[in-house]
Short mmCIF file of C-alpha atoms and ligand atoms in Angstrom, two decimals:
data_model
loop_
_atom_site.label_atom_id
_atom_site.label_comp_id
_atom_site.label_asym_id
_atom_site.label_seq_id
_atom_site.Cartn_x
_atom_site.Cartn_y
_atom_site.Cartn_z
CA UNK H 21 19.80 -2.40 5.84
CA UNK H 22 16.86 -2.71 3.69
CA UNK H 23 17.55 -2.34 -0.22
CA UNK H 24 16.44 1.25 -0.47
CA UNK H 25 15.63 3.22 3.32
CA UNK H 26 11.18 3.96 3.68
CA UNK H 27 11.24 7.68 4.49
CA UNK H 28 9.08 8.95 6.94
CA UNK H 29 6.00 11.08 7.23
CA UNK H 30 7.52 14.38 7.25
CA UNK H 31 9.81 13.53 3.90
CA UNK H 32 8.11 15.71 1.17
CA UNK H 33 8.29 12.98 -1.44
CA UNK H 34 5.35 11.28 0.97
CA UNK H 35 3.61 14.72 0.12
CA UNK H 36 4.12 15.45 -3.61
CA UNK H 37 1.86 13.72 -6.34
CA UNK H 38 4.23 11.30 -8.06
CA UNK H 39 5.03 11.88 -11.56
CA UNK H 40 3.83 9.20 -14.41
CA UNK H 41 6.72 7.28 -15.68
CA UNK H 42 7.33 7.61 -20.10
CA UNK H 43 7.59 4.75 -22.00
CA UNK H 44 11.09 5.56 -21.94
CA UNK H 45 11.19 5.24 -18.48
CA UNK H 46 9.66 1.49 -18.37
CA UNK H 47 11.55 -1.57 -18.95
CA UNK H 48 15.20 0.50 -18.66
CA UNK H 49 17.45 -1.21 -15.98
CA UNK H 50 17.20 1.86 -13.86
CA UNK H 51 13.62 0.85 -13.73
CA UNK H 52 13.65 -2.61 -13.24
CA UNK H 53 16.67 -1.84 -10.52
CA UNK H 54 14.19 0.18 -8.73
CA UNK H 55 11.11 -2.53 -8.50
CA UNK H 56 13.83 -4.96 -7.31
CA UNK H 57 14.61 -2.73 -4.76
CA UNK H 58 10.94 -2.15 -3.59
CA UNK H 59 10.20 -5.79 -3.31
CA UNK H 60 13.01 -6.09 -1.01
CA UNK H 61 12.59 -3.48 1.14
CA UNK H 62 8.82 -4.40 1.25
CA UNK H 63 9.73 -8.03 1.89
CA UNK H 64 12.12 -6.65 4.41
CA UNK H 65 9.86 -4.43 6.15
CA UNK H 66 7.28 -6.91 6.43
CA UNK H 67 4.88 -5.04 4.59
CA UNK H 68 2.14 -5.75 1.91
CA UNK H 69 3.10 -3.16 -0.37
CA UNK H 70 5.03 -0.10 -1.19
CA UNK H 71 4.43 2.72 -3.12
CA UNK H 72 7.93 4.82 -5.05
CA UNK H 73 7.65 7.60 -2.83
CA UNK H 74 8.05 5.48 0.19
CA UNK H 75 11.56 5.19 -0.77
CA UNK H 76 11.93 8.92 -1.83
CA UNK H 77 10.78 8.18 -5.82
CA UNK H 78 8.23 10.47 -6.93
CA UNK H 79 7.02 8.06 -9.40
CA UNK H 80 3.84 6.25 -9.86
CA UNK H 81 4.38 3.30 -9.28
CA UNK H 82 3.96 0.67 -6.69
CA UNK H 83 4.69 -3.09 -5.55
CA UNK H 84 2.48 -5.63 -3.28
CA UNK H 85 2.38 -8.64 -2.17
CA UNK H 86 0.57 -11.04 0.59
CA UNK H 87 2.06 -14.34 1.66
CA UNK H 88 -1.04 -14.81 4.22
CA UNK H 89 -3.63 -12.48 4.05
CA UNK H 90 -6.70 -12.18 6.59
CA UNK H 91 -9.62 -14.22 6.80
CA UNK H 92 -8.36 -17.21 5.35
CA UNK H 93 -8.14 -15.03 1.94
CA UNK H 94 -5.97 -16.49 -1.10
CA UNK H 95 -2.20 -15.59 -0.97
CA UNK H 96 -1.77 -12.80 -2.88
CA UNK H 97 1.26 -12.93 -5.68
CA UNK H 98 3.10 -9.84 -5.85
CA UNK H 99 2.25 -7.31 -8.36
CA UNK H 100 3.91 -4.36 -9.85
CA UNK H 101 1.58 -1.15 -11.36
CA UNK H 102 2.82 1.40 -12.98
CA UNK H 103 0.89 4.84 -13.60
CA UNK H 104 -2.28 3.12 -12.19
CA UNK H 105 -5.76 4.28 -12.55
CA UNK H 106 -8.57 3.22 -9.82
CA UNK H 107 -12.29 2.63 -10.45
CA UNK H 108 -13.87 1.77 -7.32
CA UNK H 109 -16.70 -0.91 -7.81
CA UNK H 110 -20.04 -0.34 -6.45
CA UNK H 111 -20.63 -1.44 -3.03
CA UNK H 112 -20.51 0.20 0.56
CA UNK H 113 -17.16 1.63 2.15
CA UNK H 114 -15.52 -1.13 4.37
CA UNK H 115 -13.94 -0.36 7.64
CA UNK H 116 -10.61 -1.73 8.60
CA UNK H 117 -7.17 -1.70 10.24
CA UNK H 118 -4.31 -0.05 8.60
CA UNK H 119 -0.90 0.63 9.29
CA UNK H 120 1.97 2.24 6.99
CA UNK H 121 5.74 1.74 7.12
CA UNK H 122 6.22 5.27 6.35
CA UNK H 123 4.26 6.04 9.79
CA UNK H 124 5.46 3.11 11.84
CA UNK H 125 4.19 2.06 14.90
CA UNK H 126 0.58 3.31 14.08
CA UNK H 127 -3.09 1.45 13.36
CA UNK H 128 -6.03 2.88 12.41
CA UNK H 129 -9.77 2.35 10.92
CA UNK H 130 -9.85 3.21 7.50
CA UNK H 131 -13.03 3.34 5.32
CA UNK H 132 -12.31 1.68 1.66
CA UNK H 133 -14.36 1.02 -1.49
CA UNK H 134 -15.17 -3.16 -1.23
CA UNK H 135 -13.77 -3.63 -4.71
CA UNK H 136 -11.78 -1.34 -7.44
CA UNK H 137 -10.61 -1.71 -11.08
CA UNK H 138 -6.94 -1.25 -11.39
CA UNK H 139 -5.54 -0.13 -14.82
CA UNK H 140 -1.65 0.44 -15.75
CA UNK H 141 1.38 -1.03 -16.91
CA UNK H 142 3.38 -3.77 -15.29
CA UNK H 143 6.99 -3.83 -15.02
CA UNK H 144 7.89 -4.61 -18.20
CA UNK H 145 5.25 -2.06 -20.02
CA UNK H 146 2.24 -4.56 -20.96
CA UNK H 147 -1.05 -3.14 -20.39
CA UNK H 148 -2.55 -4.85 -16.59
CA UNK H 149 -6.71 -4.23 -16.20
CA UNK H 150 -8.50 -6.43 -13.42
CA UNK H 151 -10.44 -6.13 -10.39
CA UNK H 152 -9.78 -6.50 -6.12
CA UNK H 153 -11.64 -7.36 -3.46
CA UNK H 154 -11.47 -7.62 -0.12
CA UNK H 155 -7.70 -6.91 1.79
CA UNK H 156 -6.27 -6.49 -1.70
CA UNK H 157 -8.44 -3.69 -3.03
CA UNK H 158 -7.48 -2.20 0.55
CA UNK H 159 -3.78 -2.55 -0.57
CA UNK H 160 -4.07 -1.73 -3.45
CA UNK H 161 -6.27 1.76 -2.52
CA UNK H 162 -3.64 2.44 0.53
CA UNK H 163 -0.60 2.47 -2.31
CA UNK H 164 -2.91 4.50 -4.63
CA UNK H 165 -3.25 7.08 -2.53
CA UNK H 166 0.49 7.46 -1.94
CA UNK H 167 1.01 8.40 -5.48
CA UNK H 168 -1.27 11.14 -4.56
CA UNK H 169 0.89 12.44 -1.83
CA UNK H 170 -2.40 11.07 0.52
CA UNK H 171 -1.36 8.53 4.15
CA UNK H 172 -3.61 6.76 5.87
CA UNK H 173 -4.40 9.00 8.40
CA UNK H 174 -6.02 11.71 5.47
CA UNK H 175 -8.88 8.83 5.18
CA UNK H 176 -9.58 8.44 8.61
CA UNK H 177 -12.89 9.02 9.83
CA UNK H 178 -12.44 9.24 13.52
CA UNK H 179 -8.94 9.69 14.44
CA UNK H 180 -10.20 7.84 17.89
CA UNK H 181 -9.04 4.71 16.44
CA UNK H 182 -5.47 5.80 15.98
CA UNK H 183 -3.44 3.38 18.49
CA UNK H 184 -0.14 2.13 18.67
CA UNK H 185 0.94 -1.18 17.98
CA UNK H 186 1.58 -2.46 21.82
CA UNK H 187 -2.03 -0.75 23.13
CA UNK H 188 -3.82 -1.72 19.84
CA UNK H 189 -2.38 -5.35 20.30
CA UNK H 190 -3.46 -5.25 23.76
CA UNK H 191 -6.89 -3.55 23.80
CA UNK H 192 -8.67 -3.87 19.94
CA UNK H 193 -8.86 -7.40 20.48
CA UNK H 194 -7.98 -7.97 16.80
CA UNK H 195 -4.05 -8.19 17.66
CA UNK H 196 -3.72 -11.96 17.85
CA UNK H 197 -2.37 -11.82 13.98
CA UNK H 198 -0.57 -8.71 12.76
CA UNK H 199 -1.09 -10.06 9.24
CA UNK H 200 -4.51 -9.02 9.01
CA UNK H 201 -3.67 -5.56 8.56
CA UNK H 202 -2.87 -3.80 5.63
CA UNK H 203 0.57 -2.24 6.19
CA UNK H 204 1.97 -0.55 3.01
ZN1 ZN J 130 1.65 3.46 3.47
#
């Protein structure tokens, strides 16, 4: 059993724009409980992120984290953002593979900005401001948007794509490593 159960689309925290947390909020154990518990169940799940109302916490907030990213990318270290705000770099939208735990089974294309500016808090309150590229500005876009009550699908283009995980690994040719999609 994972630390805290990923609810599925249909759960209305996955549709309801999460709430920022106070300054109150950050740094209580409660908190820091919580981000524990979303690392694990991410780390659990296999995923490369997780976003609070994945686990039924309408909160903004969100973790990620990948061990071996596509394309011969960097690892990236896990992170923790609280009440982020996005500013997508210039550049043209990039098409890729997605998946979500919260709709499991599931790939699609999804167009994302190149590169974005992520401001917030991390877990223990100090101010975070730096910029993604690549699979981890698609990470870190695909948690944004569930703190807007938005899934993957909502950003697809051409819902053609949309395969399941057997057929996609079969047909897209791009199944030999599952790690080079962005599940969060
Ligand atoms: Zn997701």
């Amino acid at each position: 059993m994972p630390a805290r159960p990923i609810v599925r689309l249909g759960h209305p925290a996955l549709r309801t724009p999460a709430r920022p947390l106070t300054p109150d909020q950050v740094g209580t154990p409660e908190l820091q409980a919580l981000v524990d518990d979303m690392i694990e169940s991410m780390r659990e799940a296999r995923g490369v992120g997780l976003a609070a109302p994945q686990v039924g916490e309408e909160l903004q907030l969100f973790v990620y984290e990948a061990s071996t990213p596509p394309d011969r990318e960097q690892p990236i270290p896990l992170r923790v953002v609280i009440n982020p705000m996005i500013t997508p770099q210039s550049g043209e939208l990039v098409y890729d593979w997605e998946g979500c735990l919260s709709i499991p089974d599931l790939r699609g294309l999804v167009p994302r900005h190149p590169a974005v500016r992520v401001q917030g808090l991390d877990r223990e309150g100090k101010a975070l401001d730096f910029v993604v590229e690549g699979f981890e500005a698609r990470i870190v876009q695909h948690e944004f948007d569930h703190l807007n009550a938005v899934v993957f699908l909502d950003r697809m283009r051409d819902l053609r794509s949309l395969a399941f995980i057997d057929e996609w690994e079969r047909y897209s040719g791009e199944g030999e490593d599952l790690d080079d999609t962005a599940v969060g």
